[in-house]
Coordinates of C-alpha atoms in Angstrom, one line a residue:
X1 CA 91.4 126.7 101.0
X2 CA 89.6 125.3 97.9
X3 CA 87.0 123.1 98.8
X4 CA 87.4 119.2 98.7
X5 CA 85.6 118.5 95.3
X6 CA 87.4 121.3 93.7
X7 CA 90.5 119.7 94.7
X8 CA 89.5 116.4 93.5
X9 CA 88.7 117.7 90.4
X10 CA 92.1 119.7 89.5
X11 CA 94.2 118.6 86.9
X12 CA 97.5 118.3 88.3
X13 CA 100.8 118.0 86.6
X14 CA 102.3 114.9 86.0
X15 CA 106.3 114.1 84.3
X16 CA 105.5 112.6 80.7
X17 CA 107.8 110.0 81.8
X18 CA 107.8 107.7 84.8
X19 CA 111.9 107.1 83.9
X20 CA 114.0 109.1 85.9
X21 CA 117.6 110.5 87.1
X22 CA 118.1 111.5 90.6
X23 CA 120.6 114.1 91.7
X24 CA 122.2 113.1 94.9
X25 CA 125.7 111.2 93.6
X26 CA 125.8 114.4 91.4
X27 CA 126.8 116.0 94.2
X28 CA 129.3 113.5 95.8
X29 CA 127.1 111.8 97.9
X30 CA 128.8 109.1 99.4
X31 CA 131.7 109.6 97.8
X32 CA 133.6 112.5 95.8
X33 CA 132.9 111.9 91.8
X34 CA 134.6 113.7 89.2
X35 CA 132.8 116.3 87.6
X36 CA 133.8 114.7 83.7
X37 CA 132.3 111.8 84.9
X38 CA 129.3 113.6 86.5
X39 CA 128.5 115.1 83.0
X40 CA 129.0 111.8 81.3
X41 CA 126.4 110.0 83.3
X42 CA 123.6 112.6 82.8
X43 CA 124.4 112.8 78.5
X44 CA 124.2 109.0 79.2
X45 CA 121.2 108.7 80.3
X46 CA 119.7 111.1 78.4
X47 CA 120.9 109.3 75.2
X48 CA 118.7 106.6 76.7
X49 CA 115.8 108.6 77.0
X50 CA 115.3 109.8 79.8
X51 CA 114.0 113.1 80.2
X52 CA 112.8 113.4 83.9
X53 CA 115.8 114.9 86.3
X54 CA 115.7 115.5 90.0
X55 CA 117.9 117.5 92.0
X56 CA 118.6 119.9 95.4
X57 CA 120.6 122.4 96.7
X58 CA 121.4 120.6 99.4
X59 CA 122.9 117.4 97.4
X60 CA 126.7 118.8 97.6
X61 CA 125.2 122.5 99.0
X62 CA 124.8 123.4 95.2
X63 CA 127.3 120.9 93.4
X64 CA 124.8 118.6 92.2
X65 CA 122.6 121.5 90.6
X66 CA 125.5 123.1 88.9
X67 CA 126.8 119.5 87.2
X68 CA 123.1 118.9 86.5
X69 CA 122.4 122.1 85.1
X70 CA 126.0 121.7 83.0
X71 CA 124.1 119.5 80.7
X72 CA 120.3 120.0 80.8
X73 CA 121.2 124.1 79.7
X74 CA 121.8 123.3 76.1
X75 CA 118.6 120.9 76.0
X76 CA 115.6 122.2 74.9
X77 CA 113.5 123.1 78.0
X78 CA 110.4 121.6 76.3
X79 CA 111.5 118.3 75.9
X80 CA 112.7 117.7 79.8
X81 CA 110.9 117.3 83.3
X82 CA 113.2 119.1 86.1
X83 CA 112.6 118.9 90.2
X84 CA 114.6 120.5 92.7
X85 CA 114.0 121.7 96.6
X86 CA 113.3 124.3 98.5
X87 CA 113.8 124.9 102.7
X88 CA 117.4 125.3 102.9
X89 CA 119.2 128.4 101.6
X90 CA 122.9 128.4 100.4
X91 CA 125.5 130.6 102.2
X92 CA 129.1 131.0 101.3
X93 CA 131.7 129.7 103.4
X94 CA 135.0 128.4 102.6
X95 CA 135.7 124.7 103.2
X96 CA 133.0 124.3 105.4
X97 CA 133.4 120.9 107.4
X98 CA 130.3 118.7 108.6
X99 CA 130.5 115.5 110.6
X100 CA 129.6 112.3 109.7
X101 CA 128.3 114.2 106.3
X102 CA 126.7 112.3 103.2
X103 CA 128.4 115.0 101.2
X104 CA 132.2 114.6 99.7
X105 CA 135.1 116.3 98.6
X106 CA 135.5 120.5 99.5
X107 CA 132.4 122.5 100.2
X108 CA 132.3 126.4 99.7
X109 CA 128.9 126.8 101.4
X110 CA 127.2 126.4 104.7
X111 CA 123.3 126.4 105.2
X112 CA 120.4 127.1 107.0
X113 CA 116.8 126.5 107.0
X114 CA 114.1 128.8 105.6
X115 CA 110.8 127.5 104.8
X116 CA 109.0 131.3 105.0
X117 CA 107.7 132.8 101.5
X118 CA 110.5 135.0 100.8
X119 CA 113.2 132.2 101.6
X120 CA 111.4 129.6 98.8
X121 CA 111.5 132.6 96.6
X122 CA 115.1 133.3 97.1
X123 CA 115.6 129.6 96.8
X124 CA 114.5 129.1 93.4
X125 CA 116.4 131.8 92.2
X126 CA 119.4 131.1 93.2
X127 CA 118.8 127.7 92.1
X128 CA 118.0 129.0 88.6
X129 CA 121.5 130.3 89.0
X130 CA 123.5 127.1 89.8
X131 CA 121.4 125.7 87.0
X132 CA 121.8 127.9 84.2
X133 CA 117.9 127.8 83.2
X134 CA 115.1 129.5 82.8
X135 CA 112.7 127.6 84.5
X136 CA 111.7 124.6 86.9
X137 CA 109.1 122.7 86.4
X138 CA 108.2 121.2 90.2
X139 CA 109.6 122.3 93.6
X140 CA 109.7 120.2 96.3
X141 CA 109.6 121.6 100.4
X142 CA 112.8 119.3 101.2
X143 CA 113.5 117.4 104.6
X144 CA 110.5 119.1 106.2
X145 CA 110.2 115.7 108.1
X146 CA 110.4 114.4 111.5
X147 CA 113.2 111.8 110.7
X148 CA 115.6 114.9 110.2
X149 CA 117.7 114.9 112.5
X150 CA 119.0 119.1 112.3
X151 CA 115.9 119.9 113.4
X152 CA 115.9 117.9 116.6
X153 CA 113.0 118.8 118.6
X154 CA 111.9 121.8 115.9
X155 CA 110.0 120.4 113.3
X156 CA 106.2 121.7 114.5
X157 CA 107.8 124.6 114.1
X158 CA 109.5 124.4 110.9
X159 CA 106.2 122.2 109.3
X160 CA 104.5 125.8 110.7
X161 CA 106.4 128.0 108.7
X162 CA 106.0 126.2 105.6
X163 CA 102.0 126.0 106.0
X164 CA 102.2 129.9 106.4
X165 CA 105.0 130.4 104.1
X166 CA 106.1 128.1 101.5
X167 CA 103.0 126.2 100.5
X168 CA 101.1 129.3 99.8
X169 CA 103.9 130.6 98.3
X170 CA 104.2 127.8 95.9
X171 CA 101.0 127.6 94.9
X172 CA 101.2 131.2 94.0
X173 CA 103.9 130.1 91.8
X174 CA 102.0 127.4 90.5
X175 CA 99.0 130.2 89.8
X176 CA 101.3 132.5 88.4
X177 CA 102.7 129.6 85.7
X178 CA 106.3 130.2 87.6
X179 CA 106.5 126.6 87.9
X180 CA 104.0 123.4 87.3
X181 CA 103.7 121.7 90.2
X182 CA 104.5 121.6 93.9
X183 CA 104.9 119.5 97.1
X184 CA 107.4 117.8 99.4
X185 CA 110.6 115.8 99.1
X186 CA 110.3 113.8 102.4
X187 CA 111.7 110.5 103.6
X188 CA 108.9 109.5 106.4
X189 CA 104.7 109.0 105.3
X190 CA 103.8 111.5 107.9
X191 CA 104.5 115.0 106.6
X192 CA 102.7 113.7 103.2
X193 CA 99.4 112.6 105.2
X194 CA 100.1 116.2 107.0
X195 CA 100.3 118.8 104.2
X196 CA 97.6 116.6 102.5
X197 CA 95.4 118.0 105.4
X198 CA 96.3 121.9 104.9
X199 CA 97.6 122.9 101.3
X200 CA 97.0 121.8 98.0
X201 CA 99.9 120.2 96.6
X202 CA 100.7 118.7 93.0
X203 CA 103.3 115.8 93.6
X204 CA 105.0 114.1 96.3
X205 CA 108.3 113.0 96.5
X206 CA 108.3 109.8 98.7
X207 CA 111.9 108.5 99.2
X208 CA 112.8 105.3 101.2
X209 CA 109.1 104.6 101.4
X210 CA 108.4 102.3 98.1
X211 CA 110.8 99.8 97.5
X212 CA 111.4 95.8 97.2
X213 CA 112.5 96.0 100.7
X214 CA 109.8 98.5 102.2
X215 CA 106.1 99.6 100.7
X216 CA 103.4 99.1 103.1
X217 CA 103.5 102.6 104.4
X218 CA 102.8 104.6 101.1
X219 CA 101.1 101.6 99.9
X220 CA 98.5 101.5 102.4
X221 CA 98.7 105.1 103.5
X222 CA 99.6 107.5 101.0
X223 CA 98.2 105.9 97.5
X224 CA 95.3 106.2 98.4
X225 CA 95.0 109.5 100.0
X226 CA 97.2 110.7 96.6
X227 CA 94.5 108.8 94.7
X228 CA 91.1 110.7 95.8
X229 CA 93.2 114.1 95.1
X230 CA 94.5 113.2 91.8
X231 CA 98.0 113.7 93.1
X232 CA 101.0 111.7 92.0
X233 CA 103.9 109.7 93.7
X234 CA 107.9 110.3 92.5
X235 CA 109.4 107.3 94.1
X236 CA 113.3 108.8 95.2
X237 CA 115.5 105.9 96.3
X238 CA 114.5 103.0 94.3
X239 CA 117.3 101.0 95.1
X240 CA 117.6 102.0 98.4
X241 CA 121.0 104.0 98.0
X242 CA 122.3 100.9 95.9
X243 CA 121.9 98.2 98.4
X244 CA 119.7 96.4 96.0
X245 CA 122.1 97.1 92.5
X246 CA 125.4 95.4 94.9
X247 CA 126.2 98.1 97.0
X248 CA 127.1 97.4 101.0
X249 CA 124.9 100.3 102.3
X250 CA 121.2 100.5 103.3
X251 CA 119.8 104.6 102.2
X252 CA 121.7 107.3 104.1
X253 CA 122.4 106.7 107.9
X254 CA 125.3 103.8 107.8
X255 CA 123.0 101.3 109.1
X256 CA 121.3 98.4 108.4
X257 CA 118.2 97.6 109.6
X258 CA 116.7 94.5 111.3
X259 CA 116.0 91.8 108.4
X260 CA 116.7 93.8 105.2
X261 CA 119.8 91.7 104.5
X262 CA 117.6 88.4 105.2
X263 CA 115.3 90.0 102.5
X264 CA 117.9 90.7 99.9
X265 CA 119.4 87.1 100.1
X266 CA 115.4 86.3 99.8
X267 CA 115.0 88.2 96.8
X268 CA 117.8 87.6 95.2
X269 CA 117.0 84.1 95.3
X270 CA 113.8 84.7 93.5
X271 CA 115.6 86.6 90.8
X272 CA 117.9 83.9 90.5
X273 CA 115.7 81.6 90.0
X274 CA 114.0 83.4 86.8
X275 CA 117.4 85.4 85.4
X276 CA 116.2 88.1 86.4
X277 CA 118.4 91.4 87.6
X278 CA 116.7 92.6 90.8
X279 CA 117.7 96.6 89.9
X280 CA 115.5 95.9 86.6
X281 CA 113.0 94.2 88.9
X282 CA 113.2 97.1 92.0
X283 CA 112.8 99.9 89.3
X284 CA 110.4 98.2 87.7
X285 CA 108.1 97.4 90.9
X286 CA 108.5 101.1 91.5
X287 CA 107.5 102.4 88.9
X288 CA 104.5 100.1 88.6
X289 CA 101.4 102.0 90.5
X290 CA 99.1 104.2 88.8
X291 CA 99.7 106.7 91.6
X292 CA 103.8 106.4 90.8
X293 CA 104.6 109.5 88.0
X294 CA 108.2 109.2 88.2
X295 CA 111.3 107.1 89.9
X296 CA 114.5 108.6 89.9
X297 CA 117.4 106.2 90.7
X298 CA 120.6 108.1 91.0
X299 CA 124.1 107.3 88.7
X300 CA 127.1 109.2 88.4
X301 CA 128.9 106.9 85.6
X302 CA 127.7 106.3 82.1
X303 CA 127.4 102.7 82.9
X304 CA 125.0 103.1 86.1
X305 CA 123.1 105.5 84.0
X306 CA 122.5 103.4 81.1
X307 CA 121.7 100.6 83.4
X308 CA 118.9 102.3 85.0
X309 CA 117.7 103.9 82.1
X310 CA 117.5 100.0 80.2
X311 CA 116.1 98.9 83.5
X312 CA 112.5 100.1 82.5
X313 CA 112.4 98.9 79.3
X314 CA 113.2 95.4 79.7
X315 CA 110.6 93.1 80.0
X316 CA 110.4 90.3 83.4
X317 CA 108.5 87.2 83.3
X318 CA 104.8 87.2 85.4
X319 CA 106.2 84.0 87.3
X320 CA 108.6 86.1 89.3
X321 CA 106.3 88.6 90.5
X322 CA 104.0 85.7 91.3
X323 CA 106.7 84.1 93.0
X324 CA 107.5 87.4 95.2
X325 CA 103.9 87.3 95.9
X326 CA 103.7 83.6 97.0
X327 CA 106.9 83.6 99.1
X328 CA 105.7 86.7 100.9
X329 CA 108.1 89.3 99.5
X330 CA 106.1 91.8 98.3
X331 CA 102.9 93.0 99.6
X332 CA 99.8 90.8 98.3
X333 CA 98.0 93.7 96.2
X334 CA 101.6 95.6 95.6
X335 CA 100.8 96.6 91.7
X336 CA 103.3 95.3 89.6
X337 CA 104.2 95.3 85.8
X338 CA 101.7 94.0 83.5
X339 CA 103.6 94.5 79.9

């Protein structure tokens, strides 16, 4: 284990761009989405500059790396950022079925967990496969969290495996030049503050844990902890699944949480009352900490893409964050845009 001022005093890598494209309706989450239209969306928002992708095997069990990979193959692999995850591994199965799944339309595989050396290794080649690339530039350790719900009472051991397995694994990679960065693609604060504690990870994915509607916990918690370490945030679920661009959904589980429709109505009243969109102003407010090196809000038309990817570049005016402020909205010393 390097000591603590050598870890302090890494470089670590960081996307070039905070603007980003997330994977997870690329592989029919939610719904099934053609895979024209899939394609579309990526070109889209890569006509509008943006050069930081995300993806998983797990987002359609491989569909959402293959239509990713469709386009980013004929790019030059210099001038883009690409993330995907490790911890499950891919196994083929004929119209598999799952209940109450995220994922839509026909699945061929079926999957199981493997968070051990040899299974992150097998993972990133296989997902080098589905890609069609050469290389990937930051691997996350996906869903190694208590929140998920497959694992039921197994996580200890699972989190385990990975401080045995994958984390030294991935740091060998990291070593070796095999890929730039590492961490873990996690919905919950608690494995972050965890693997901070044992392993010496790059870049965190926090998803559902910086948002309009929700901040406090990685606020308070993991920006600083990120901050001595020189580590950097990816913020995954922006918009909370769409429930703050107009969709009826609240992230991934069906339900809606105690006050976070009160909330919306409250801050859509604020953006109201300065013309302001509030998915320019949730992107924005994502993307604004120092510790933030990405956001990745997801699209699978051309329109959501170019959206989002106009979302960062639009300039709001410094009476509606003070207003988010005032009203109680947003947390008191939140960063927020200053161009």
């Amino acid at each position: 284990m390097a000591t603590t001022e050598n870890l302090i005093q890494k470089k670590r890598f960081r996307p070039a761009d905070k603007a980003g494209f997330g994977g997870v309706a690329l592989g029919n989450g939610f719904q099934h989405n053609a895979d024209l239209e899939c394609l579309q969306a990526v070109e889209a928002a890569w006509n509008a500059g943006i050069r930081l992708f995300d993806t998983s095997p797990w987002y359609g069990l491989g569909i959402s790396e293959r239509r990713m990979g469709l386009f980013l193959k004929d790019q030059p692999r210099d001038s883009f950022t690409l993330s995907t995850k490790v911890g499950r591994l891919m196994l083929p199965h004929e119209d598999f079925k799952m209940e109450q799944s995220l994922w839509k339309g026909k699945l061929n595989f079926v999957y199981k967990y493997d968070y051990s050396a040899a299974g992150v290794r097998r993972s990133i080649e296989e997902s080098l496969q589905r890609l069609g690339l050469s290389s990937i530039d930051v691997v996350y350790i996906h869903d190694l969290s208590p929140d998920n719900g497959d694992m039921k009472d197994s996580y200890a051991y699972y989190f385990e495996q990975a401080v045995n397995g994958a984390m030294p694994e991935l740091t060998r990679m990291r070593e070796e030049g095999i890929i730039k960065g590492w961490g873990l693609g996690v919905n919950t604060v608690e494995p972050i503050l965890q693997t901070l504690e044992v392993a010496d990870p790059d870049i965190f994915l926090s998803a559902c844990q910086y948002s309009l509607i929700k901040h406090d916990e990685d606020l308070n918690q993991v920006f600083p902890k990120v901050a001595e370490r020189g580590i950097s945030i990816v913020v995954g679920a922006p918009l909370c699944a769409g429930f703050l661009s107009g969709k009826d959904r609240y992230l991934y589980d069906g339900t809606f949480p105690a006050g976070v429709k009160e909330k919306l109505n409250a801050l859509q009243q604020v953006a109201r009352n300065h013309a302001v969109e509030l998915r320019t102003a949730a992107l924005q407010f994502a993307a604004a900490p120092d510790e933030v090196s990405g956001v990745i809000p997801g699209a699978h038309t051309v329109e959501q893409a170019v959206q989002n990817a106009h979302a960062f570049m639009t300039k709001l005016p410094t009476d509606f964050w003070k207003e988010l402020k005032h009203e109680k909205l947003i947390a008191a010393h939140a960063p927020v845009p200053n161009k």
